[in-house]
C-alpha cells in the first residue's frame, strides 16, 4: 500500500490503498451494514420450477449470501487475500445492494470508510487485550463484545506535520 504521510495526502492515496480496501471489503462482507433487503414482486414470476405470486415479498439475506460456501471459500474466516483478485465483483457481494437498487452513495461511503480507517490507524495504536473489566474507567475508544477480547484504541504521540 501507499504510505500516507499526512492527513492532506489521504485523498490522493485512496486508489492505491489495496490492503486497506481489502480490509474494508472483508469487514463489509462479514458485517454488512444492512443484513438483508425485501422487495415485492410486481407480477407473478416463474423461476427454476417455482412460482412467486404478484405482491409476494421476497427477502434476500445479504449476510447469508456473504457467508455462503457456494460463493465464498471458507466463508466465516476473515481473509484479506479474498479481495486481491476481484472478489468485490462476485455476484454474491452486496454490501451496498446490487443492480437497479444499488446505493447511489456507494463510492462516497467507501471513500469515507477508507478515510476513517486511515485516520484511526494514523492517530491510534490498536491494542488487543484479554477481556478486562473497564468498569469505572474511561480509557478512550473501547470496542468490546460479550465474551471477546478487548480492543483498545490508544492515542499515538502527536506526529510532526
PDB file of C-alpha atoms in Angstrom, residues 7-142:
ATOM      1  CA  UNK A   7      -3.841  13.871   6.569  1.00  0.00           C
ATOM      2  CA  UNK A   8      -3.774  16.005   3.403  1.00  0.00           C
ATOM      3  CA  UNK A   9      -2.346  13.201   1.223  1.00  0.00           C
ATOM      4  CA  UNK A  10      -5.132  10.736   2.072  1.00  0.00           C
ATOM      5  CA  UNK A  11      -7.406  11.619  -0.857  1.00  0.00           C
ATOM      6  CA  UNK A  12      -4.657  11.200  -3.457  1.00  0.00           C
ATOM      7  CA  UNK A  13      -3.580   7.918  -1.868  1.00  0.00           C
ATOM      8  CA  UNK A  14      -7.060   6.281  -1.784  1.00  0.00           C
ATOM      9  CA  UNK A  15      -6.854   4.491  -5.174  1.00  0.00           C
ATOM     10  CA  UNK A  16      -3.537   2.856  -4.165  1.00  0.00           C
ATOM     11  CA  UNK A  17      -4.564   1.589  -0.720  1.00  0.00           C
ATOM     12  CA  UNK A  18      -5.222  -2.010  -1.765  1.00  0.00           C
ATOM     13  CA  UNK A  19      -4.734  -3.634   1.656  1.00  0.00           C
ATOM     14  CA  UNK A  20      -6.937  -1.080   3.397  1.00  0.00           C
ATOM     15  CA  UNK A  21      -9.564  -1.525   0.681  1.00  0.00           C
ATOM     16  CA  UNK A  22      -9.392  -5.324   1.010  1.00  0.00           C
ATOM     17  CA  UNK A  23      -9.758  -4.950   4.785  1.00  0.00           C
ATOM     18  CA  UNK A  24     -12.811  -2.716   4.333  1.00  0.00           C
ATOM     19  CA  UNK A  25     -14.404  -5.092   1.786  1.00  0.00           C
ATOM     20  CA  UNK A  26     -13.889  -8.092   4.072  1.00  0.00           C
ATOM     21  CA  UNK A  27     -15.377  -6.207   7.041  1.00  0.00           C
ATOM     22  CA  UNK A  28     -18.406  -5.284   4.915  1.00  0.00           C
ATOM     23  CA  UNK A  29     -18.711  -8.906   3.754  1.00  0.00           C
ATOM     24  CA  UNK A  30     -18.777 -10.346   7.279  1.00  0.00           C
ATOM     25  CA  UNK A  31     -20.579  -7.426   8.923  1.00  0.00           C
ATOM     26  CA  UNK A  32     -22.846  -5.873   6.272  1.00  0.00           C
ATOM     27  CA  UNK A  33     -24.395  -2.531   7.137  1.00  0.00           C
ATOM     28  CA  UNK A  34     -27.788  -3.955   6.173  1.00  0.00           C
ATOM     29  CA  UNK A  35     -28.297  -7.677   6.916  1.00  0.00           C
ATOM     30  CA  UNK A  36     -30.971  -8.136   4.260  1.00  0.00           C
ATOM     31  CA  UNK A  37     -33.358  -6.442   1.851  1.00  0.00           C
ATOM     32  CA  UNK A  38     -37.025  -7.006   0.996  1.00  0.00           C
ATOM     33  CA  UNK A  39     -38.805  -6.372  -2.283  1.00  0.00           C
ATOM     34  CA  UNK A  40     -42.332  -7.056  -3.501  1.00  0.00           C
ATOM     35  CA  UNK A  41     -42.917  -8.909  -6.754  1.00  0.00           C
ATOM     36  CA  UNK A  42     -44.685  -6.572  -9.208  1.00  0.00           C
ATOM     37  CA  UNK A  43     -46.217  -9.542 -11.044  1.00  0.00           C
ATOM     38  CA  UNK A  44     -46.215 -13.337 -10.975  1.00  0.00           C
ATOM     39  CA  UNK A  45     -42.819 -14.813 -11.793  1.00  0.00           C
ATOM     40  CA  UNK A  46     -41.905 -18.424 -12.537  1.00  0.00           C
ATOM     41  CA  UNK A  47     -38.278 -19.281 -11.957  1.00  0.00           C
ATOM     42  CA  UNK A  48     -36.425 -22.570 -11.597  1.00  0.00           C
ATOM     43  CA  UNK A  49     -39.656 -24.557 -11.330  1.00  0.00           C
ATOM     44  CA  UNK A  50     -41.263 -22.338  -8.682  1.00  0.00           C
ATOM     45  CA  UNK A  51     -43.810 -19.554  -8.917  1.00  0.00           C
ATOM     46  CA  UNK A  52     -43.990 -16.334  -6.906  1.00  0.00           C
ATOM     47  CA  UNK A  53     -47.308 -14.518  -6.966  1.00  0.00           C
ATOM     48  CA  UNK A  54     -47.508 -10.830  -7.735  1.00  0.00           C
ATOM     49  CA  UNK A  55     -47.359  -8.836  -4.491  1.00  0.00           C
ATOM     50  CA  UNK A  56     -45.295 -11.546  -2.716  1.00  0.00           C
ATOM     51  CA  UNK A  57     -42.470 -10.341  -0.504  1.00  0.00           C
ATOM     52  CA  UNK A  58     -39.014 -11.592  -1.447  1.00  0.00           C
ATOM     53  CA  UNK A  59     -36.390 -11.250   1.259  1.00  0.00           C
ATOM     54  CA  UNK A  60     -32.708 -11.535   0.412  1.00  0.00           C
ATOM     55  CA  UNK A  61     -30.267 -12.158   3.244  1.00  0.00           C
ATOM     56  CA  UNK A  62     -27.117 -10.208   2.418  1.00  0.00           C
ATOM     57  CA  UNK A  63     -25.359 -11.777   5.385  1.00  0.00           C
ATOM     58  CA  UNK A  64     -26.478 -15.210   4.131  1.00  0.00           C
ATOM     59  CA  UNK A  65     -25.021 -14.526   0.687  1.00  0.00           C
ATOM     60  CA  UNK A  66     -21.807 -13.130   2.143  1.00  0.00           C
ATOM     61  CA  UNK A  67     -21.267 -16.309   4.182  1.00  0.00           C
ATOM     62  CA  UNK A  68     -22.489 -18.892   1.659  1.00  0.00           C
ATOM     63  CA  UNK A  69     -19.992 -21.646   0.783  1.00  0.00           C
ATOM     64  CA  UNK A  70     -21.349 -21.721  -2.785  1.00  0.00           C
ATOM     65  CA  UNK A  71     -19.805 -18.283  -3.331  1.00  0.00           C
ATOM     66  CA  UNK A  72     -17.020 -17.980  -0.763  1.00  0.00           C
ATOM     67  CA  UNK A  73     -14.240 -20.350   0.181  1.00  0.00           C
ATOM     68  CA  UNK A  74     -14.031 -20.633   3.977  1.00  0.00           C
ATOM     69  CA  UNK A  75     -16.803 -18.000   4.324  1.00  0.00           C
ATOM     70  CA  UNK A  76     -16.556 -17.365   8.078  1.00  0.00           C
ATOM     71  CA  UNK A  77     -12.813 -16.662   8.046  1.00  0.00           C
ATOM     72  CA  UNK A  78     -11.539 -13.102   7.821  1.00  0.00           C
ATOM     73  CA  UNK A  79      -9.158 -13.156   4.843  1.00  0.00           C
ATOM     74  CA  UNK A  80      -7.685 -10.043   3.250  1.00  0.00           C
ATOM     75  CA  UNK A  81      -6.469 -12.014   0.228  1.00  0.00           C
ATOM     76  CA  UNK A  82     -10.089 -12.753  -0.709  1.00  0.00           C
ATOM     77  CA  UNK A  83     -10.318  -9.372  -2.463  1.00  0.00           C
ATOM     78  CA  UNK A  84      -6.896  -9.398  -4.163  1.00  0.00           C
ATOM     79  CA  UNK A  85      -8.317 -10.888  -7.340  1.00  0.00           C
ATOM     80  CA  UNK A  86     -11.589  -9.057  -7.907  1.00  0.00           C
ATOM     81  CA  UNK A  87     -13.860 -10.753  -5.362  1.00  0.00           C
ATOM     82  CA  UNK A  88     -15.649  -7.420  -4.981  1.00  0.00           C
ATOM     83  CA  UNK A  89     -17.094  -8.230  -8.415  1.00  0.00           C
ATOM     84  CA  UNK A  90     -18.553 -11.503  -7.057  1.00  0.00           C
ATOM     85  CA  UNK A  91     -22.275 -11.746  -7.796  1.00  0.00           C
ATOM     86  CA  UNK A  92     -22.876 -12.552  -4.133  1.00  0.00           C
ATOM     87  CA  UNK A  93     -21.099  -9.448  -2.745  1.00  0.00           C
ATOM     88  CA  UNK A  94     -23.829  -6.910  -1.948  1.00  0.00           C
ATOM     89  CA  UNK A  95     -22.656  -4.539   0.802  1.00  0.00           C
ATOM     90  CA  UNK A  96     -24.456  -1.674  -0.977  1.00  0.00           C
ATOM     91  CA  UNK A  97     -27.132  -3.794  -2.695  1.00  0.00           C
ATOM     92  CA  UNK A  98     -26.953  -4.578  -6.415  1.00  0.00           C
ATOM     93  CA  UNK A  99     -28.389  -3.733  -9.816  1.00  0.00           C
ATOM     94  CA  UNK A 100     -31.025  -1.020 -10.115  1.00  0.00           C
ATOM     95  CA  UNK A 101     -31.302  -0.769  -6.320  1.00  0.00           C
ATOM     96  CA  UNK A 102     -27.592  -0.212  -5.674  1.00  0.00           C
ATOM     97  CA  UNK A 103     -26.848   2.567  -3.182  1.00  0.00           C
ATOM     98  CA  UNK A 104     -26.295   5.854  -5.013  1.00  0.00           C
ATOM     99  CA  UNK A 105     -23.746   6.831  -2.352  1.00  0.00           C
ATOM    100  CA  UNK A 106     -21.635   3.646  -2.657  1.00  0.00           C
ATOM    101  CA  UNK A 107     -18.426   5.367  -3.844  1.00  0.00           C
ATOM    102  CA  UNK A 108     -18.784   8.164  -1.301  1.00  0.00           C
ATOM    103  CA  UNK A 109     -19.439   5.697   1.536  1.00  0.00           C
ATOM    104  CA  UNK A 110     -16.427   3.544   0.557  1.00  0.00           C
ATOM    105  CA  UNK A 111     -14.188   6.628   0.404  1.00  0.00           C
ATOM    106  CA  UNK A 112     -15.429   7.894   3.768  1.00  0.00           C
ATOM    107  CA  UNK A 113     -14.917   4.486   5.385  1.00  0.00           C
ATOM    108  CA  UNK A 114     -11.367   4.277   3.993  1.00  0.00           C
ATOM    109  CA  UNK A 115     -10.563   7.794   5.188  1.00  0.00           C
ATOM    110  CA  UNK A 116     -11.920   6.992   8.669  1.00  0.00           C
ATOM    111  CA  UNK A 117      -9.862   3.770   8.767  1.00  0.00           C
ATOM    112  CA  UNK A 118      -6.679   5.614   7.733  1.00  0.00           C
ATOM    113  CA  UNK A 119      -7.240   8.359  10.311  1.00  0.00           C
ATOM    114  CA  UNK A 120      -7.809   5.769  13.053  1.00  0.00           C
ATOM    115  CA  UNK A 121      -4.609   3.928  12.074  1.00  0.00           C
ATOM    116  CA  UNK A 122      -2.629   7.197  11.922  1.00  0.00           C
ATOM    117  CA  UNK A 123      -3.909   8.516  15.260  1.00  0.00           C
ATOM    118  CA  UNK A 124      -4.287   5.399  17.402  1.00  0.00           C
ATOM    119  CA  UNK A 125      -2.464   2.215  18.280  1.00  0.00           C
ATOM    120  CA  UNK A 126      -4.789  -0.772  18.177  1.00  0.00           C
ATOM    121  CA  UNK A 127      -4.191  -2.886  21.286  1.00  0.00           C
ATOM    122  CA  UNK A 128      -5.714  -6.328  21.874  1.00  0.00           C
ATOM    123  CA  UNK A 129      -6.008  -7.470  25.465  1.00  0.00           C
ATOM    124  CA  UNK A 130      -7.693 -10.458  27.063  1.00  0.00           C
ATOM    125  CA  UNK A 131     -11.055  -9.471  28.467  1.00  0.00           C
ATOM    126  CA  UNK A 132     -10.623  -6.834  31.147  1.00  0.00           C
ATOM    127  CA  UNK A 133     -13.207  -5.000  33.191  1.00  0.00           C
ATOM    128  CA  UNK A 134     -13.364  -1.330  32.332  1.00  0.00           C
ATOM    129  CA  UNK A 135     -15.960  -0.515  34.939  1.00  0.00           C
ATOM    130  CA  UNK A 136     -15.388   2.930  36.400  1.00  0.00           C
ATOM    131  CA  UNK A 137     -12.616   3.806  33.921  1.00  0.00           C
ATOM    132  CA  UNK A 138     -12.690   5.680  30.644  1.00  0.00           C
ATOM    133  CA  UNK A 139      -9.660   4.838  28.547  1.00  0.00           C
ATOM    134  CA  UNK A 140     -10.734   6.280  25.211  1.00  0.00           C
ATOM    135  CA  UNK A 141     -12.384   4.306  22.482  1.00  0.00           C
ATOM    136  CA  UNK A 142     -13.119   0.724  23.530  1.00  0.00           C
TER     137      UNK A 142
END
